[in-house]
Backbone as a ProteinNet text record, in pm:
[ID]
protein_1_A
[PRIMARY]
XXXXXXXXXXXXXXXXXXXXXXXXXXXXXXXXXXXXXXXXXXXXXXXXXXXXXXXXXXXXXXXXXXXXXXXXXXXXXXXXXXXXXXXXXXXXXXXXXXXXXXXXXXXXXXXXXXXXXXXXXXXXXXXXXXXXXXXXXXXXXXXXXXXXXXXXXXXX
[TERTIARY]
-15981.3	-15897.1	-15837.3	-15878.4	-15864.4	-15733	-15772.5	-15680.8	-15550.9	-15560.4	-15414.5	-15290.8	-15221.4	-15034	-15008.6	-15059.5	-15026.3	-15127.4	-15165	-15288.7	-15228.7	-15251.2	-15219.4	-15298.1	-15320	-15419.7	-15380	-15423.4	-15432.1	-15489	-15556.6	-15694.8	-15588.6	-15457.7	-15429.3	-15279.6	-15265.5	-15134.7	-15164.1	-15072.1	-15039.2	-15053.1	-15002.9	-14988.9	-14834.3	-14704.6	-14621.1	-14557.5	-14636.4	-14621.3	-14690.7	-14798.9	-14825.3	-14712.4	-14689.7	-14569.9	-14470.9	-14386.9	-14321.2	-14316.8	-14408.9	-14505.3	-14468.1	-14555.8	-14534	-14414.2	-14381.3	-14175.7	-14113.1	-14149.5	-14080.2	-14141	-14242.2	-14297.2	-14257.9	-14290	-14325.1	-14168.2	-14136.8	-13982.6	-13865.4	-13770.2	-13662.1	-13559.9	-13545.8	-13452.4	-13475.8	-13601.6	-13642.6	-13569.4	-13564.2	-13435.7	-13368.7	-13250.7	-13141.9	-13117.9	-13233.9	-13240.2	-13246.1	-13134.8	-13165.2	-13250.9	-13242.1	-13387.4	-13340.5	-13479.7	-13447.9	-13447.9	-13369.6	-13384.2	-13401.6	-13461	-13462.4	-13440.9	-13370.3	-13318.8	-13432.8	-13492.5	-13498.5	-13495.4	-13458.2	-13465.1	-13572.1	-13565.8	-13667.7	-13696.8	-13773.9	-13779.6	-13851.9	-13929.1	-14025	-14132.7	-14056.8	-14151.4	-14208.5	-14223.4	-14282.7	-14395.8	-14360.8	-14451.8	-14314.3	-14391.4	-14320.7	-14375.7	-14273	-14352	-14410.1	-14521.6	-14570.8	-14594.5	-14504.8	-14466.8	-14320.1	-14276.3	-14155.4	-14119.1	-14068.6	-14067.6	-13998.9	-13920.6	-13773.5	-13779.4	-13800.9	-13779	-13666.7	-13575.5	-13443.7	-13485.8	-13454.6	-13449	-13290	-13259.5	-13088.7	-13130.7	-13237.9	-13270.9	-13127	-13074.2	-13021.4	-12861.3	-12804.2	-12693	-12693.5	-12559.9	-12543	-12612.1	-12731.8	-12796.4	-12691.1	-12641.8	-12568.5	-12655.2	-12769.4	-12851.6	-12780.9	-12750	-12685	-12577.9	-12499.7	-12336.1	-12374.7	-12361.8	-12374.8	-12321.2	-12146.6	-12131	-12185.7	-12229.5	-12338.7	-12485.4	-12507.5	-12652.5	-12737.4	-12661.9	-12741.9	-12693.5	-12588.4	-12537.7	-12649.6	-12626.1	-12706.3	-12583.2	-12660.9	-12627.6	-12511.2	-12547.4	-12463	-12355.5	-12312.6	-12174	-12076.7	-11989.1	-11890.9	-11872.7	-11884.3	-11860.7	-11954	-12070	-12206.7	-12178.3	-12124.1	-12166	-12042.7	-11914.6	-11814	-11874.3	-11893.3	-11971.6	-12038	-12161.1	-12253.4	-12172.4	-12073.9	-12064.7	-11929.2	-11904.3	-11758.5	-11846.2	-11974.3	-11990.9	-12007.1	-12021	-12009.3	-12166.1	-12143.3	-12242.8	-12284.6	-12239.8	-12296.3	-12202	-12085.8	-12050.1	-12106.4	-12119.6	-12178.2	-12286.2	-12359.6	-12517.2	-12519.2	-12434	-12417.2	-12371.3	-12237.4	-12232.7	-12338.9	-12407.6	-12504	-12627.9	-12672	-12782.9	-12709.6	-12604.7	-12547.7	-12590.6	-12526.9	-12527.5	-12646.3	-12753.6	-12873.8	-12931	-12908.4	-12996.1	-12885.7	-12764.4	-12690	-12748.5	-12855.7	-12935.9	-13059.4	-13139.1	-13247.6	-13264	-13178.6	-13228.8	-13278.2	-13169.7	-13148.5	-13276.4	-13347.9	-13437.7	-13572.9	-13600	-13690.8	-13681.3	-13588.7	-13594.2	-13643	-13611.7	-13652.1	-13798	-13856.2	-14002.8	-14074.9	-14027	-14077	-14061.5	-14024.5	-14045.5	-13895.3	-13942.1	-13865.3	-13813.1	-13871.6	-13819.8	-13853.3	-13771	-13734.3	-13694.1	-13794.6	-13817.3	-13726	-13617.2	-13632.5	-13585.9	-13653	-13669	-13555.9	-13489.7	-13405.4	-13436	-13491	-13540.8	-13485	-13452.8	-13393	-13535.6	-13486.1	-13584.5	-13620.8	-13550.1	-13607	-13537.7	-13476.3	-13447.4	-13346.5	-13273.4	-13181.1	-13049.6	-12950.6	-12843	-12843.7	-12878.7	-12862.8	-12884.4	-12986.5	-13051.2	-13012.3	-12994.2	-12923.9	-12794.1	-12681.9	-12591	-12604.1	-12679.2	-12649.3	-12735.6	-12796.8	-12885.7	-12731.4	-12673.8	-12556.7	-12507.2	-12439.4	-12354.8	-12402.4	-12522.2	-12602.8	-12576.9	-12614.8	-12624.9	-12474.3	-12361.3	-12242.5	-12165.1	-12278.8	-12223.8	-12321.1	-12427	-12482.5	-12399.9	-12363.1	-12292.9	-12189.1	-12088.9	-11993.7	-12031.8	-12191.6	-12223.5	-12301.4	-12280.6	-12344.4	-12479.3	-12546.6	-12654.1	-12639.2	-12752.3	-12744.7	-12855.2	-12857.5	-12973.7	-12968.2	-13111.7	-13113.5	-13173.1	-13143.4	-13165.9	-13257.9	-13345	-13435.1	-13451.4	-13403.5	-13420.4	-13559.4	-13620.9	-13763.7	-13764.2	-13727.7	-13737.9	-13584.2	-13488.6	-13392.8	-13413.1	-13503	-13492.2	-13634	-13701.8	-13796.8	-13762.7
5485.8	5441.1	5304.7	5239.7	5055.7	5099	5173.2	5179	5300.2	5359	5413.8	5350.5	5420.2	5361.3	5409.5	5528.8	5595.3	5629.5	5564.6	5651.2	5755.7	5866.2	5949.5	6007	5947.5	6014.6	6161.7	6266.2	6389.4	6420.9	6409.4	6410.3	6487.4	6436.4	6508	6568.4	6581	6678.4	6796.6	6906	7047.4	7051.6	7182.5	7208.7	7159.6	7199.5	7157.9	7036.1	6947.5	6802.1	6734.8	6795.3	6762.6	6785.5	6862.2	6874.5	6791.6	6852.8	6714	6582.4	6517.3	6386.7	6370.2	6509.3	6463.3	6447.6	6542.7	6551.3	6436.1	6367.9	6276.5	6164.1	6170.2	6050.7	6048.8	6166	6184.1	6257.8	6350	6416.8	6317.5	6313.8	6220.6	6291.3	6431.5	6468.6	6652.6	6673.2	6839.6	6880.8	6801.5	6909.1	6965.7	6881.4	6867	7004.1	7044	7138.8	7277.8	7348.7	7469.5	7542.8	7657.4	7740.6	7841.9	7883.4	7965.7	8114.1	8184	8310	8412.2	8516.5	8621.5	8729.9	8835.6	8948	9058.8	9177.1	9284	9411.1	9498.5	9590.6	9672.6	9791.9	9869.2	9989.2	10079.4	10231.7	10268.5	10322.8	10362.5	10457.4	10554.9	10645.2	10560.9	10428.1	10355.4	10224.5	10276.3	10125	10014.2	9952.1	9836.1	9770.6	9658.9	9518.9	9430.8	9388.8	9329.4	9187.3	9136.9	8975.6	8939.8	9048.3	8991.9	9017.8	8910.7	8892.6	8993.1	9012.5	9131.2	9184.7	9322.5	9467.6	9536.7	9600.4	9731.4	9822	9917.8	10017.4	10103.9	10117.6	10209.7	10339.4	10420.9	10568	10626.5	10614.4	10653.3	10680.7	10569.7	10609.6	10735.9	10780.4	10904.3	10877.8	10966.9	10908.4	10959.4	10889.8	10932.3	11014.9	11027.8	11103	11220.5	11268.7	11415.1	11423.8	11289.3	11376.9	11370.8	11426.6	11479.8	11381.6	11362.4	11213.5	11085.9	11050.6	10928.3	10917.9	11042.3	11048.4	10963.1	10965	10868.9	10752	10696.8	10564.6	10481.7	10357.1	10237.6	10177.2	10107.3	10082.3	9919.6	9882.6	9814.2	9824.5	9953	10025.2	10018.2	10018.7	9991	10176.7	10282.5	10409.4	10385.1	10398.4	10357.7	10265.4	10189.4	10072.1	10096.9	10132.3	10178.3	10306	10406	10511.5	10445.1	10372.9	10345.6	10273	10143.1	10053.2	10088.8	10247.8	10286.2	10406.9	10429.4	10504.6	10520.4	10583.9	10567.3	10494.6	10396.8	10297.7	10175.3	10172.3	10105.3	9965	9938.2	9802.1	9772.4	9854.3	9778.5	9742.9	9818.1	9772.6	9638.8	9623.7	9506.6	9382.4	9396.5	9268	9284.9	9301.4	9315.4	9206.2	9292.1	9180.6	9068.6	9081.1	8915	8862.8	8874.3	8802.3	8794.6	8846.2	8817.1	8682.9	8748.9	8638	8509.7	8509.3	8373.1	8325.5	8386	8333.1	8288.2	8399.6	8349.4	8232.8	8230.3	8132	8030.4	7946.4	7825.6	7825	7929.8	7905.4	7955.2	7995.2	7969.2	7814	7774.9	7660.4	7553	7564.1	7458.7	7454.6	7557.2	7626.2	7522.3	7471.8	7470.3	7570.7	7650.1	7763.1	7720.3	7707.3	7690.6	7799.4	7911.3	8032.7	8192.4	8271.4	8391	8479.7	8592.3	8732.6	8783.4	8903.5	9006.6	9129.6	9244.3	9346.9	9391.3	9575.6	9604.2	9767.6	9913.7	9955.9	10117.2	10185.1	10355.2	10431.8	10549.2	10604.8	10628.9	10587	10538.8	10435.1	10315	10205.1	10184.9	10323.8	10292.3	10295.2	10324.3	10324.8	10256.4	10263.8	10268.8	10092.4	10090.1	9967.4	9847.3	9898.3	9812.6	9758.9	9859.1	9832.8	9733.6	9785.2	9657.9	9582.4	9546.5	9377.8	9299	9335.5	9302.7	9256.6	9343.9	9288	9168.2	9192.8	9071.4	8984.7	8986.5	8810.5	8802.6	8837.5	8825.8	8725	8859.5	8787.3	8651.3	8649.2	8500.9	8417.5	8425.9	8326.3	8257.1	8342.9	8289.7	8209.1	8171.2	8094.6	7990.3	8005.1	7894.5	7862.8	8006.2	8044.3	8146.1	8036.7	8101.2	8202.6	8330.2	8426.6	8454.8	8465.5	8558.4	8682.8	8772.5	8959.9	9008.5	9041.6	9118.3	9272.5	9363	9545.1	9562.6	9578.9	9630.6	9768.1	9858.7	10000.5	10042.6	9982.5	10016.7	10098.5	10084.5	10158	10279.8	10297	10385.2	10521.4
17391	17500.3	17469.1	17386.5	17368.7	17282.8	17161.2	17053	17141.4	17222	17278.5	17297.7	17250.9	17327.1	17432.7	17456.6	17617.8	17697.7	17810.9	17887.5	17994.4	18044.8	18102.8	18224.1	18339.5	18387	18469.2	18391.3	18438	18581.9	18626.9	18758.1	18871.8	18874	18980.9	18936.4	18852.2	18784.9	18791.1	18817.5	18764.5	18664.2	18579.8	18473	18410.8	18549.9	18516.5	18531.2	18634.4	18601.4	18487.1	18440	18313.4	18154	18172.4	18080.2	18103.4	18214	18230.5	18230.5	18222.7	18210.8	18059.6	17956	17824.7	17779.1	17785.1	17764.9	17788.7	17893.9	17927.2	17835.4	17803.2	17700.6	17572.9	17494	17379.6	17307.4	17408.7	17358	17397	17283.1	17266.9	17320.4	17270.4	17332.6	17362.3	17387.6	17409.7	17494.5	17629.5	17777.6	17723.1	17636.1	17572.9	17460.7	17404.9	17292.4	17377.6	17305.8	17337.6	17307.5	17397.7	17381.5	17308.3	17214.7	17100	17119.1	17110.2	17181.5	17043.2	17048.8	16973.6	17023.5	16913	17011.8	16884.4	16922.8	16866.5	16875.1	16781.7	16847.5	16778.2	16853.7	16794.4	16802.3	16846.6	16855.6	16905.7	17069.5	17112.6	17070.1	16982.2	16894.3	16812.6	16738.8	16691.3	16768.2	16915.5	16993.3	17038	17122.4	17128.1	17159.8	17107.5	17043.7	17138.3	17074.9	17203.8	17265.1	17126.5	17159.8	17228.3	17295.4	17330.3	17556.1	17559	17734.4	17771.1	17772	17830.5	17740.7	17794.8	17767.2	17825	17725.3	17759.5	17729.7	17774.3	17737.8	17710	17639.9	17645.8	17571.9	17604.5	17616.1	17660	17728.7	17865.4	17791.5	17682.3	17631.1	17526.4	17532.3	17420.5	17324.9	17239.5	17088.3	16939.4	16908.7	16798.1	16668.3	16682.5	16589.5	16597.6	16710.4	16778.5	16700.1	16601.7	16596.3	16441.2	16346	16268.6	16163.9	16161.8	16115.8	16091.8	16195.9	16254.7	16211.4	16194.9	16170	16077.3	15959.4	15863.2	15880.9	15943.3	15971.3	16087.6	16066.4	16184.9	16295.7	16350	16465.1	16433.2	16284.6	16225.7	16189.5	16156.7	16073.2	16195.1	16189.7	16267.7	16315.3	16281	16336.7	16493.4	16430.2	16550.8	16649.9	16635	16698.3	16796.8	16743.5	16830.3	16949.8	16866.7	16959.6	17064	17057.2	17150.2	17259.3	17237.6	17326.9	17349.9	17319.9	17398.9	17528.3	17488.8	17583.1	17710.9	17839.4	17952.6	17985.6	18064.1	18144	17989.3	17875.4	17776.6	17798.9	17831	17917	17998	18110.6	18214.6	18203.2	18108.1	18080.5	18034.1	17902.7	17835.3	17955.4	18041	18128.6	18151.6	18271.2	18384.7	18293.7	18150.9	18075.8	18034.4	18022.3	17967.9	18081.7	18204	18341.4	18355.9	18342.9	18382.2	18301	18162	18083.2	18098	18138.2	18205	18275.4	18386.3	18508	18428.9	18370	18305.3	18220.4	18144.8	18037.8	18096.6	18162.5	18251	18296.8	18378.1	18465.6	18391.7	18303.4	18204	18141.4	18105.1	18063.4	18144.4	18223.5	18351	18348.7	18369.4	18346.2	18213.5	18143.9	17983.9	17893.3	17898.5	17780.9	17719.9	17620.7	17474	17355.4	17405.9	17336.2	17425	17389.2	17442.9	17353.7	17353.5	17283.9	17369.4	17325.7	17396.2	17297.9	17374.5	17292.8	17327.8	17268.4	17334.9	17231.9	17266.5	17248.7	17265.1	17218.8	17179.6	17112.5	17102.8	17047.5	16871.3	16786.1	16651	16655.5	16681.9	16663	16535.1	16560.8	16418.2	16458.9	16640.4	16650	16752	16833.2	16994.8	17038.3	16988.2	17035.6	16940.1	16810.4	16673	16740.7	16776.7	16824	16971.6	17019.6	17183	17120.3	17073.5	17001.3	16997.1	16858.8	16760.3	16912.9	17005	17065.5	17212.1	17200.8	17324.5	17218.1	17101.4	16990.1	17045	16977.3	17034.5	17155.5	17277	17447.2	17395.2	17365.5	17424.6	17347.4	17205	17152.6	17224.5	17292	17393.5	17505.9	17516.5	17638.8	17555.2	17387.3	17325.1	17287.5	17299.4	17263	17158.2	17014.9	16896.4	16905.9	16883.8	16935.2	16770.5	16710.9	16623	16659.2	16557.8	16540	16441.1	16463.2	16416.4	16428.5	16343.7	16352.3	16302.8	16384.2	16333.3	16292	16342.4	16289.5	16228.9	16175.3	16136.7	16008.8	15926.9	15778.5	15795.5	15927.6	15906.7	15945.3
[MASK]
++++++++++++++++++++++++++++++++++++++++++++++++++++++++++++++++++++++++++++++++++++++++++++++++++++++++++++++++++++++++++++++++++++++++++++++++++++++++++++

């Protein structure tokens, strides 16, 4: 205690006035830093993952496995990726999660949390879900959030 630079007395802090407390001491400029977001996708016939906050599901769009063309292609190739996010309800899906995670981030951040998983999940993780990842990294970029992408089941 003699040799300290900062004493702190905890005794009657929260958890989140405790943070805030440190932040405010020790971080120069943490508010300020954006929060790190990760996007993945993946494939329910394989599990899902179980480190990540938000879960999609886009089961629900056309599966391009079905068109014969498409089949051996990903959700990367520009054939796929057109297919999926020309299909019916695959915009609106896409605004609706942009707009959300427009609300979320902010208010996770506020929270303390400094990073954000989210999954985004089809049934082998090689069109469906490849393709709306690609295009959420996209929408968030336009609000200035660098998201990276991770395909977990893209080559299985």
């Amino acid at each position: 205690r003699e040799m300290a630079d900062v004493i702190i007395d905890t005794s009657n802090l929260n958890i989140h006035e405790l943070r805030e407390r440190l932040e405010m001491q020790f971080s120069e400029d943490e508010m300020n830093r954006p929060m790190r977001v990760s996007i993945r996708s993946f494939g329910f016939k394989h599990g899902t993952p179980r480190d990540t906050d938000l879960v999609f599901d886009v089961r629900f769009l056309p599966n391009p496995h079905w068109v014969p063309e498409l089949r051996e292609l990903r959700g990367t190739h520009q054939p796929v990726s057109d297919y999926v996010l020309t299909s019916e309800g695959a915009k609106e899906f896409v605004d609706r999660v942009d707009e959300l995670l427009e609300f979320l981030i902010p208010m996770f951040r506020s929270e303390g949390k400094s990073y954000l998983s989210i999954g985004i999940g089809c049934t082998g993780g090689h069109h469906r879900s490849v393709a709306i990842a690609e295009e959420l990294r996209n929408r968030l970029a336009v609000h200035g959030i660098n998201a990276s992408v991770r395909h977990h089941d893209i080559e299985r």
